[in-house]
Each structure stands twice: as structure tokens, then as C-alpha cells.
Amino acid sequence: MNIYTCLNEIIEYIENNLENDINYSKMAQIMASNEYTVKKVFSLISNISISEYIRNRRLSNAGFDLYKNNEKIIDIAIKYQYDNPTSFSRAFEKFHGIKPSLVNNNPEKLKVYPKLHFNEEILSNDNMEYSIIKMEELVVYGKGIKTTYSTINDDAPRFFADMRKRFLEKYGEIDYGMVIYEDRCDGYNYNYEYWIAYNKKIDEFEKIIIPQSKWLRFRINSQEAVDIQKVSRDFYEKFITSSKFNLRELPELEYYHNDITDFLVPIED
């Protein structure tokens, strides 16, 4: 199934259940994958996490209900799955910039967050050559930064270049780039991390242990950021839903060696 068709089905499921509990396992069934894969693919393609999208749609509808239907705040809070009016009011004000109690006097301040829709006509027959490898526990030492989906393509190369300039003479070439995805939004702030890492012990760096796992390996005959980013984008837009692999909740790796890059995606056994 086309990835965008899957995502549109997931959007419809969310829309039909904004006033009910939303089951991530149901979304996983739609995409024929595990829940982590759904969350990761959704956020990478739509540039918003599923949880944030659901929250935005609920708060958008809540504003309409308060103004048009003149419903009570406590009833709206319960309707859109908030535990209590206080937590609802706090989230509402953060989203709309106005307290729910003041909506009738200031309706022009309400924000509308539209329902997402993906273009299902985007098709691709591109082949991506890969291999499946198994790696034992990996211990590396690195430094990282907070970033976001919309800024990582600029942040990561800049951070990599800065780290290489600072540490090349002292520690040699960087061995790995590492991306950590988080399905959360902390006040609309950062939800990804990008790290550089070395295979050798470096006391001033943080120790990172990556458990034994199987990986999909896509070999790139380049170490240029634009080439690595293209393969990463193609993987999530063209490869993952046409394959039978479930992603594992581990960092995504870029292994730099011999003038090439191995783009490594962790998968379940």
C-alpha cells in the first residue's frame, strides 16, 4: 500500500475518534507494522508527532465547540479526553493564546488546526539496495545536540563540521552520526537529537551503549550530508511501507568509513 494512503487512513481513524480513546495498535494495524514504526514514519513525513497532531486537532475543535455550541468547559474537557478542567484550560490557553472562559468575548483569537491530507498520487518504483546485518552491542563515546525535524538537515551538518574541526587532530575522524527520535513534544520544543560518536573511549565524551540488534544497511558512496539525507528520506517515504520490517526503538546510525556511509536502521528480529 502507498505510504500516503496508509497515512490518510490513519488520519481518518484519528478524526473519527477525537472524542474517544485513540488506540495506537489500531494505527499499527492500518500500516501493517508496529506502533513505534507508525509513530516514527508519521512524524518524519508530516513534521509533527502523532500525539501533537491529535492534541492540536482536539484543541482546535474544542475552540469551535466553546464558541458555537456554548458548551461548558468541564464538558469540553471530558469530551476531548482531558482528565480535568485545569489541564484542559492550560493546554487550551497554550494553543489558542486565550483562556477558554474568555472565548465568547474574543472569538477572533481562536486558532484552527486543519485536518491533514496526504497526496496519494505520489508513487515511486525506485529500488533501494540493502542488506540485513547483525551487530553485537556497540559502545561509543559522543556529543549531541537537540534539534527538530525541520532543522536537523541544517543542524546536523553544522554540528558535525564543528565537532570535526575541534577534535580531528586530537581524536581522528568521527566514526558515527546518530539520530534519536522522540515521540513527544515538550512545549512545542525539540523532539530529536543528533550525535557524533567515536569507537574509542574518550573521557570528555558521553558513553553510549547500543544493544545488540539487526540492522538494515543502505550503503552510500558518499559522506556528504545531502546524499545521506536523500537516502533517509527515501527510506521513510518509499521503502518502509512496501517492506515487512518493523523498526526497533534504537538510534539510527550513520557509519563513516572508507569514503562511504552505511546508513543503518535498527529492526526487530
PDB file of N, CA, C and O in Angstrom, residues 182-243:
ATOM      1  N   GLU A 182      12.211  11.113  19.153  1.00  0.00           N
ATOM      2  CA  GLU A 182      11.364  11.026  20.340  1.00  0.00           C
ATOM      3  C   GLU A 182       9.931  11.383  19.976  1.00  0.00           C
ATOM      4  O   GLU A 182       9.684  12.441  19.399  1.00  0.00           O
ATOM      5  N   ASP A 183       8.991  10.502  20.306  1.00  0.00           N
ATOM      6  CA  ASP A 183       7.589  10.781  20.020  1.00  0.00           C
ATOM      7  C   ASP A 183       6.992  11.573  21.182  1.00  0.00           C
ATOM      8  O   ASP A 183       6.187  11.091  21.962  1.00  0.00           O
ATOM      9  N   ARG A 184       7.432  12.804  21.291  1.00  0.00           N
ATOM     10  CA  ARG A 184       6.893  13.665  22.338  1.00  0.00           C
ATOM     11  C   ARG A 184       7.086  15.120  21.912  1.00  0.00           C
ATOM     12  O   ARG A 184       7.886  15.429  21.038  1.00  0.00           O
ATOM     13  N   CYS A 185       6.325  15.973  22.500  1.00  0.00           N
ATOM     14  CA  CYS A 185       6.505  17.407  22.272  1.00  0.00           C
ATOM     15  C   CYS A 185       6.476  18.091  23.618  1.00  0.00           C
ATOM     16  O   CYS A 185       5.461  18.071  24.317  1.00  0.00           O
ATOM     17  N   ASP A 186       7.566  18.658  24.016  1.00  0.00           N
ATOM     18  CA  ASP A 186       7.680  19.310  25.315  1.00  0.00           C
ATOM     19  C   ASP A 186       7.526  20.816  25.109  1.00  0.00           C
ATOM     20  O   ASP A 186       8.500  21.537  24.902  1.00  0.00           O
ATOM     21  N   GLY A 187       6.293  21.253  25.142  1.00  0.00           N
ATOM     22  CA  GLY A 187       6.060  22.686  24.946  1.00  0.00           C
ATOM     23  C   GLY A 187       6.416  23.147  23.558  1.00  0.00           C
ATOM     24  O   GLY A 187       6.872  24.253  23.355  1.00  0.00           O
ATOM     25  N   TYR A 188       6.189  22.304  22.546  1.00  0.00           N
ATOM     26  CA  TYR A 188       6.490  22.615  21.153  1.00  0.00           C
ATOM     27  C   TYR A 188       7.989  22.855  20.941  1.00  0.00           C
ATOM     28  O   TYR A 188       8.413  23.547  20.030  1.00  0.00           O
ATOM     29  N   ASN A 189       8.789  22.247  21.788  1.00  0.00           N
ATOM     30  CA  ASN A 189      10.231  22.388  21.660  1.00  0.00           C
ATOM     31  C   ASN A 189      10.825  21.190  20.931  1.00  0.00           C
ATOM     32  O   ASN A 189      10.134  20.433  20.275  1.00  0.00           O
ATOM     33  N   TYR A 190      12.136  21.002  21.110  1.00  0.00           N
ATOM     34  CA  TYR A 190      12.878  19.979  20.391  1.00  0.00           C
ATOM     35  C   TYR A 190      12.367  18.570  20.682  1.00  0.00           C
ATOM     36  O   TYR A 190      11.997  18.258  21.796  1.00  0.00           O
ATOM     37  N   ASN A 191      12.372  17.731  19.658  1.00  0.00           N
ATOM     38  CA  ASN A 191      11.997  16.342  19.892  1.00  0.00           C
ATOM     39  C   ASN A 191      12.921  15.343  19.195  1.00  0.00           C
ATOM     40  O   ASN A 191      12.609  14.160  19.122  1.00  0.00           O
ATOM     41  N   TYR A 192      14.061  15.818  18.666  1.00  0.00           N
ATOM     42  CA  TYR A 192      15.078  14.935  18.097  1.00  0.00           C
ATOM     43  C   TYR A 192      16.443  15.302  18.672  1.00  0.00           C
ATOM     44  O   TYR A 192      16.637  16.394  19.199  1.00  0.00           O
ATOM     45  N   GLU A 193      17.367  14.379  18.557  1.00  0.00           N
ATOM     46  CA  GLU A 193      18.753  14.651  18.933  1.00  0.00           C
ATOM     47  C   GLU A 193      19.670  14.145  17.819  1.00  0.00           C
ATOM     48  O   GLU A 193      19.375  13.131  17.185  1.00  0.00           O
ATOM     49  N   TYR A 194      20.763  14.862  17.604  1.00  0.00           N
ATOM     50  CA  TYR A 194      21.795  14.396  16.671  1.00  0.00           C
ATOM     51  C   TYR A 194      23.118  14.334  17.421  1.00  0.00           C
ATOM     52  O   TYR A 194      23.495  15.273  18.121  1.00  0.00           O
ATOM     53  N   TRP A 195      23.818  13.201  17.279  1.00  0.00           N
ATOM     54  CA  TRP A 195      25.088  12.970  17.968  1.00  0.00           C
ATOM     55  C   TRP A 195      26.174  12.608  16.962  1.00  0.00           C
ATOM     56  O   TRP A 195      25.915  12.044  15.902  1.00  0.00           O
ATOM     57  N   ILE A 196      27.415  12.946  17.346  1.00  0.00           N
ATOM     58  CA  ILE A 196      28.586  12.372  16.677  1.00  0.00           C
ATOM     59  C   ILE A 196      29.246  11.445  17.693  1.00  0.00           C
ATOM     60  O   ILE A 196      29.134  11.679  18.906  1.00  0.00           O
ATOM     61  N   ALA A 197      29.898  10.394  17.217  1.00  0.00           N
ATOM     62  CA  ALA A 197      30.456   9.428  18.162  1.00  0.00           C
ATOM     63  C   ALA A 197      31.713   8.778  17.607  1.00  0.00           C
ATOM     64  O   ALA A 197      31.897   8.636  16.395  1.00  0.00           O
ATOM     65  N   TYR A 198      32.572   8.365  18.545  1.00  0.00           N
ATOM     66  CA  TYR A 198      33.807   7.650  18.225  1.00  0.00           C
ATOM     67  C   TYR A 198      33.737   6.237  18.794  1.00  0.00           C
ATOM     68  O   TYR A 198      33.098   5.989  19.819  1.00  0.00           O
ATOM     69  N   ASN A 199      34.446   5.326  18.134  1.00  0.00           N
ATOM     70  CA  ASN A 199      34.530   3.946  18.607  1.00  0.00           C
ATOM     71  C   ASN A 199      35.396   3.809  19.855  1.00  0.00           C
ATOM     72  O   ASN A 199      35.279   2.843  20.594  1.00  0.00           O
ATOM     73  N   LYS A 200      36.280   4.771  20.076  1.00  0.00           N
ATOM     74  CA  LYS A 200      37.223   4.652  21.190  1.00  0.00           C
ATOM     75  C   LYS A 200      36.759   5.437  22.410  1.00  0.00           C
ATOM     76  O   LYS A 200      35.965   6.382  22.295  1.00  0.00           O
ATOM     77  N   LYS A 201      37.265   5.056  23.554  1.00  0.00           N
ATOM     78  CA  LYS A 201      36.907   5.720  24.795  1.00  0.00           C
ATOM     79  C   LYS A 201      37.509   7.115  24.842  1.00  0.00           C
ATOM     80  O   LYS A 201      38.699   7.303  24.627  1.00  0.00           O
ATOM     81  N   ILE A 202      36.645   8.094  25.104  1.00  0.00           N
ATOM     82  CA  ILE A 202      37.078   9.484  25.240  1.00  0.00           C
ATOM     83  C   ILE A 202      36.433  10.026  26.511  1.00  0.00           C
ATOM     84  O   ILE A 202      35.212  10.142  26.602  1.00  0.00           O
ATOM     85  N   ASP A 203      37.239  10.335  27.494  1.00  0.00           N
ATOM     86  CA  ASP A 203      36.728  10.689  28.818  1.00  0.00           C
ATOM     87  C   ASP A 203      35.818  11.911  28.806  1.00  0.00           C
ATOM     88  O   ASP A 203      34.869  11.999  29.590  1.00  0.00           O
ATOM     89  N   GLU A 204      36.102  12.871  27.929  1.00  0.00           N
ATOM     90  CA  GLU A 204      35.297  14.099  27.933  1.00  0.00           C
ATOM     91  C   GLU A 204      33.978  13.935  27.177  1.00  0.00           C
ATOM     92  O   GLU A 204      33.155  14.852  27.164  1.00  0.00           O
ATOM     93  N   PHE A 205      33.766  12.764  26.555  1.00  0.00           N
ATOM     94  CA  PHE A 205      32.525  12.494  25.828  1.00  0.00           C
ATOM     95  C   PHE A 205      31.629  11.582  26.655  1.00  0.00           C
ATOM     96  O   PHE A 205      32.059  10.921  27.592  1.00  0.00           O
ATOM     97  N   GLU A 206      30.358  11.521  26.279  1.00  0.00           N
ATOM     98  CA  GLU A 206      29.401  10.668  26.982  1.00  0.00           C
ATOM     99  C   GLU A 206      29.438   9.244  26.425  1.00  0.00           C
ATOM    100  O   GLU A 206      29.476   9.044  25.208  1.00  0.00           O
ATOM    101  N   LYS A 207      29.430   8.271  27.312  1.00  0.00           N
ATOM    102  CA  LYS A 207      29.408   6.866  26.907  1.00  0.00           C
ATOM    103  C   LYS A 207      28.005   6.479  26.467  1.00  0.00           C
ATOM    104  O   LYS A 207      27.023   6.741  27.152  1.00  0.00           O
ATOM    105  N   ILE A 208      27.905   5.829  25.326  1.00  0.00           N
ATOM    106  CA  ILE A 208      26.618   5.406  24.778  1.00  0.00           C
ATOM    107  C   ILE A 208      26.680   3.913  24.482  1.00  0.00           C
ATOM    108  O   ILE A 208      27.600   3.448  23.788  1.00  0.00           O
ATOM    109  N   ILE A 209      25.721   3.164  24.985  1.00  0.00           N
ATOM    110  CA  ILE A 209      25.663   1.722  24.744  1.00  0.00           C
ATOM    111  C   ILE A 209      24.440   1.424  23.877  1.00  0.00           C
ATOM    112  O   ILE A 209      23.304   1.714  24.257  1.00  0.00           O
ATOM    113  N   ILE A 210      24.684   0.851  22.718  1.00  0.00           N
ATOM    114  CA  ILE A 210      23.604   0.470  21.810  1.00  0.00           C
ATOM    115  C   ILE A 210      23.505  -1.053  21.820  1.00  0.00           C
ATOM    116  O   ILE A 210      24.461  -1.745  21.462  1.00  0.00           O
ATOM    117  N   PRO A 211      22.362  -1.601  22.227  1.00  0.00           N
ATOM    118  CA  PRO A 211      22.242  -3.059  22.369  1.00  0.00           C
ATOM    119  C   PRO A 211      22.428  -3.806  21.054  1.00  0.00           C
ATOM    120  O   PRO A 211      22.292  -3.237  19.964  1.00  0.00           O
ATOM    121  N   GLN A 212      22.742  -5.071  21.177  1.00  0.00           N
ATOM    122  CA  GLN A 212      22.823  -5.956  20.016  1.00  0.00           C
ATOM    123  C   GLN A 212      21.518  -5.885  19.235  1.00  0.00           C
ATOM    124  O   GLN A 212      20.433  -5.845  19.800  1.00  0.00           O
ATOM    125  N   SER A 213      21.620  -5.859  17.921  1.00  0.00           N
ATOM    126  CA  SER A 213      20.410  -5.739  17.112  1.00  0.00           C
ATOM    127  C   SER A 213      20.688  -6.155  15.677  1.00  0.00           C
ATOM    128  O   SER A 213      21.840  -6.267  15.244  1.00  0.00           O
ATOM    129  N   LYS A 214      19.595  -6.367  14.947  1.00  0.00           N
ATOM    130  CA  LYS A 214      19.672  -6.477  13.496  1.00  0.00           C
ATOM    131  C   LYS A 214      19.457  -5.094  12.910  1.00  0.00           C
ATOM    132  O   LYS A 214      18.716  -4.277  13.459  1.00  0.00           O
ATOM    133  N   TRP A 215      20.099  -4.866  11.749  1.00  0.00           N
ATOM    134  CA  TRP A 215      20.025  -3.551  11.110  1.00  0.00           C
ATOM    135  C   TRP A 215      19.815  -3.697   9.611  1.00  0.00           C
ATOM    136  O   TRP A 215      20.358  -4.628   8.990  1.00  0.00           O
ATOM    137  N   LEU A 216      19.055  -2.786   9.041  1.00  0.00           N
ATOM    138  CA  LEU A 216      19.029  -2.622   7.590  1.00  0.00           C
ATOM    139  C   LEU A 216      20.185  -1.689   7.241  1.00  0.00           C
ATOM    140  O   LEU A 216      20.319  -0.613   7.817  1.00  0.00           O
ATOM    141  N   ARG A 217      21.009  -2.136   6.299  1.00  0.00           N
ATOM    142  CA  ARG A 217      22.164  -1.318   5.907  1.00  0.00           C
ATOM    143  C   ARG A 217      22.014  -0.860   4.463  1.00  0.00           C
ATOM    144  O   ARG A 217      21.896  -1.667   3.547  1.00  0.00           O
ATOM    145  N   PHE A 218      22.021   0.453   4.273  1.00  0.00           N
ATOM    146  CA  PHE A 218      21.986   1.049   2.944  1.00  0.00           C
ATOM    147  C   PHE A 218      23.332   1.731   2.728  1.00  0.00           C
ATOM    148  O   PHE A 218      23.688   2.663   3.454  1.00  0.00           O
ATOM    149  N   ARG A 219      24.066   1.266   1.755  1.00  0.00           N
ATOM    150  CA  ARG A 219      25.425   1.791   1.535  1.00  0.00           C
ATOM    151  C   ARG A 219      25.375   2.966   0.573  1.00  0.00           C
ATOM    152  O   ARG A 219      24.801   2.895  -0.520  1.00  0.00           O
ATOM    153  N   ILE A 220      25.996   4.066   0.999  1.00  0.00           N
ATOM    154  CA  ILE A 220      26.004   5.301   0.220  1.00  0.00           C
ATOM    155  C   ILE A 220      27.441   5.608  -0.171  1.00  0.00           C
ATOM    156  O   ILE A 220      28.319   5.693   0.693  1.00  0.00           O
ATOM    157  N   ASN A 221      27.695   5.782  -1.441  1.00  0.00           N
ATOM    158  CA  ASN A 221      29.059   6.048  -1.907  1.00  0.00           C
ATOM    159  C   ASN A 221      29.417   7.523  -1.749  1.00  0.00           C
ATOM    160  O   ASN A 221      29.876   8.191  -2.684  1.00  0.00           O
ATOM    161  N   SER A 222      29.215   8.013  -0.550  1.00  0.00           N
ATOM    162  CA  SER A 222      29.433   9.425  -0.264  1.00  0.00           C
ATOM    163  C   SER A 222      29.373   9.608   1.248  1.00  0.00           C
ATOM    164  O   SER A 222      28.791   8.792   1.967  1.00  0.00           O
ATOM    165  N   GLN A 223      29.970  10.701   1.703  1.00  0.00           N
ATOM    166  CA  GLN A 223      29.812  11.108   3.097  1.00  0.00           C
ATOM    167  C   GLN A 223      29.245  12.529   3.176  1.00  0.00           C
ATOM    168  O   GLN A 223      29.319  13.178   4.207  1.00  0.00           O
ATOM    169  N   GLU A 224      28.654  12.969   2.072  1.00  0.00           N
ATOM    170  CA  GLU A 224      28.058  14.296   2.023  1.00  0.00           C
ATOM    171  C   GLU A 224      26.662  14.266   2.654  1.00  0.00           C
ATOM    172  O   GLU A 224      25.885  13.341   2.413  1.00  0.00           O
ATOM    173  N   ALA A 225      26.345  15.280   3.438  1.00  0.00           N
ATOM    174  CA  ALA A 225      25.069  15.323   4.157  1.00  0.00           C
ATOM    175  C   ALA A 225      23.878  15.232   3.215  1.00  0.00           C
ATOM    176  O   ALA A 225      22.896  14.543   3.508  1.00  0.00           O
ATOM    177  N   VAL A 226      23.946  15.906   2.071  1.00  0.00           N
ATOM    178  CA  VAL A 226      22.803  15.911   1.154  1.00  0.00           C
ATOM    179  C   VAL A 226      22.503  14.513   0.633  1.00  0.00           C
ATOM    180  O   VAL A 226      21.333  14.140   0.455  1.00  0.00           O
ATOM    181  N   ASP A 227      23.536  13.695   0.410  1.00  0.00           N
ATOM    182  CA  ASP A 227      23.333  12.336  -0.082  1.00  0.00           C
ATOM    183  C   ASP A 227      22.761  11.426   1.006  1.00  0.00           C
ATOM    184  O   ASP A 227      21.890  10.586   0.744  1.00  0.00           O
ATOM    185  N   ILE A 228      23.235  11.602   2.220  1.00  0.00           N
ATOM    186  CA  ILE A 228      22.730  10.802   3.344  1.00  0.00           C
ATOM    187  C   ILE A 228      21.272  11.165   3.625  1.00  0.00           C
ATOM    188  O   ILE A 228      20.431  10.286   3.852  1.00  0.00           O
ATOM    189  N   GLN A 229      20.966  12.459   3.585  1.00  0.00           N
ATOM    190  CA  GLN A 229      19.601  12.903   3.840  1.00  0.00           C
ATOM    191  C   GLN A 229      18.630  12.382   2.791  1.00  0.00           C
ATOM    192  O   GLN A 229      17.480  12.041   3.101  1.00  0.00           O
ATOM    193  N   LYS A 230      19.081  12.289   1.540  1.00  0.00           N
ATOM    194  CA  LYS A 230      18.202  11.775   0.486  1.00  0.00           C
ATOM    195  C   LYS A 230      17.863  10.309   0.734  1.00  0.00           C
ATOM    196  O   LYS A 230      16.705   9.890   0.596  1.00  0.00           O
ATOM    197  N   VAL A 231      18.850   9.505   1.112  1.00  0.00           N
ATOM    198  CA  VAL A 231      18.595   8.093   1.379  1.00  0.00           C
ATOM    199  C   VAL A 231      17.655   7.939   2.573  1.00  0.00           C
ATOM    200  O   VAL A 231      16.733   7.106   2.553  1.00  0.00           O
ATOM    201  N   SER A 232      17.863   8.736   3.612  1.00  0.00           N
ATOM    202  CA  SER A 232      16.991   8.682   4.782  1.00  0.00           C
ATOM    203  C   SER A 232      15.555   9.031   4.399  1.00  0.00           C
ATOM    204  O   SER A 232      14.599   8.346   4.796  1.00  0.00           O
ATOM    205  N   ARG A 233      15.392  10.071   3.621  1.00  0.00           N
ATOM    206  CA  ARG A 233      14.053  10.489   3.195  1.00  0.00           C
ATOM    207  C   ARG A 233      13.395   9.409   2.331  1.00  0.00           C
ATOM    208  O   ARG A 233      12.226   9.060   2.524  1.00  0.00           O
ATOM    209  N   ASP A 234      14.155   8.855   1.392  1.00  0.00           N
ATOM    210  CA  ASP A 234      13.614   7.802   0.519  1.00  0.00           C
ATOM    211  C   ASP A 234      13.228   6.571   1.314  1.00  0.00           C
ATOM    212  O   ASP A 234      12.245   5.890   0.983  1.00  0.00           O
ATOM    213  N   PHE A 235      13.994   6.281   2.354  1.00  0.00           N
ATOM    214  CA  PHE A 235      13.691   5.099   3.169  1.00  0.00           C
ATOM    215  C   PHE A 235      12.296   5.216   3.779  1.00  0.00           C
ATOM    216  O   PHE A 235      11.493   4.282   3.711  1.00  0.00           O
ATOM    217  N   TYR A 236      12.001   6.364   4.374  1.00  0.00           N
ATOM    218  CA  TYR A 236      10.720   6.522   5.061  1.00  0.00           C
ATOM    219  C   TYR A 236       9.561   6.790   4.108  1.00  0.00           C
ATOM    220  O   TYR A 236       8.426   6.406   4.388  1.00  0.00           O
ATOM    221  N   GLU A 237       9.820   7.408   2.970  1.00  0.00           N
ATOM    222  CA  GLU A 237       8.740   7.719   2.046  1.00  0.00           C
ATOM    223  C   GLU A 237       8.470   6.589   1.052  1.00  0.00           C
ATOM    224  O   GLU A 237       7.339   6.446   0.580  1.00  0.00           O
ATOM    225  N   LYS A 238       9.493   5.778   0.730  1.00  0.00           N
ATOM    226  CA  LYS A 238       9.332   4.824  -0.358  1.00  0.00           C
ATOM    227  C   LYS A 238       9.550   3.365   0.030  1.00  0.00           C
ATOM    228  O   LYS A 238       9.001   2.467  -0.587  1.00  0.00           O
ATOM    229  N   PHE A 239      10.351   3.146   1.059  1.00  0.00           N
ATOM    230  CA  PHE A 239      10.771   1.779   1.348  1.00  0.00           C
ATOM    231  C   PHE A 239       9.971   1.106   2.456  1.00  0.00           C
ATOM    232  O   PHE A 239       9.497  -0.007   2.299  1.00  0.00           O
ATOM    233  N   ILE A 240       9.795   1.787   3.574  1.00  0.00           N
ATOM    234  CA  ILE A 240       9.371   1.117   4.795  1.00  0.00           C
ATOM    235  C   ILE A 240       8.006   0.454   4.673  1.00  0.00           C
ATOM    236  O   ILE A 240       7.803  -0.668   5.127  1.00  0.00           O
ATOM    237  N   THR A 241       7.023   1.113   4.039  1.00  0.00           N
ATOM    238  CA  THR A 241       5.700   0.509   3.991  1.00  0.00           C
ATOM    239  C   THR A 241       5.548  -0.545   2.905  1.00  0.00           C
ATOM    240  O   THR A 241       4.576  -1.279   2.897  1.00  0.00           O
ATOM    241  N   SER A 242       6.504  -0.611   1.992  1.00  0.00           N
ATOM    242  CA  SER A 242       6.456  -1.675   0.989  1.00  0.00           C
ATOM    243  C   SER A 242       7.262  -2.887   1.445  1.00  0.00           C
ATOM    244  O   SER A 242       7.321  -3.897   0.761  1.00  0.00           O
ATOM    245  N   SER A 243       7.877  -2.769   2.609  1.00  0.00           N
ATOM    246  CA  SER A 243       8.646  -3.875   3.170  1.00  0.00           C
ATOM    247  C   SER A 243       7.865  -4.484   4.332  1.00  0.00           C
ATOM    248  O   SER A 243       6.799  -4.006   4.704  1.00  0.00           O
TER     249      SER A 243
END
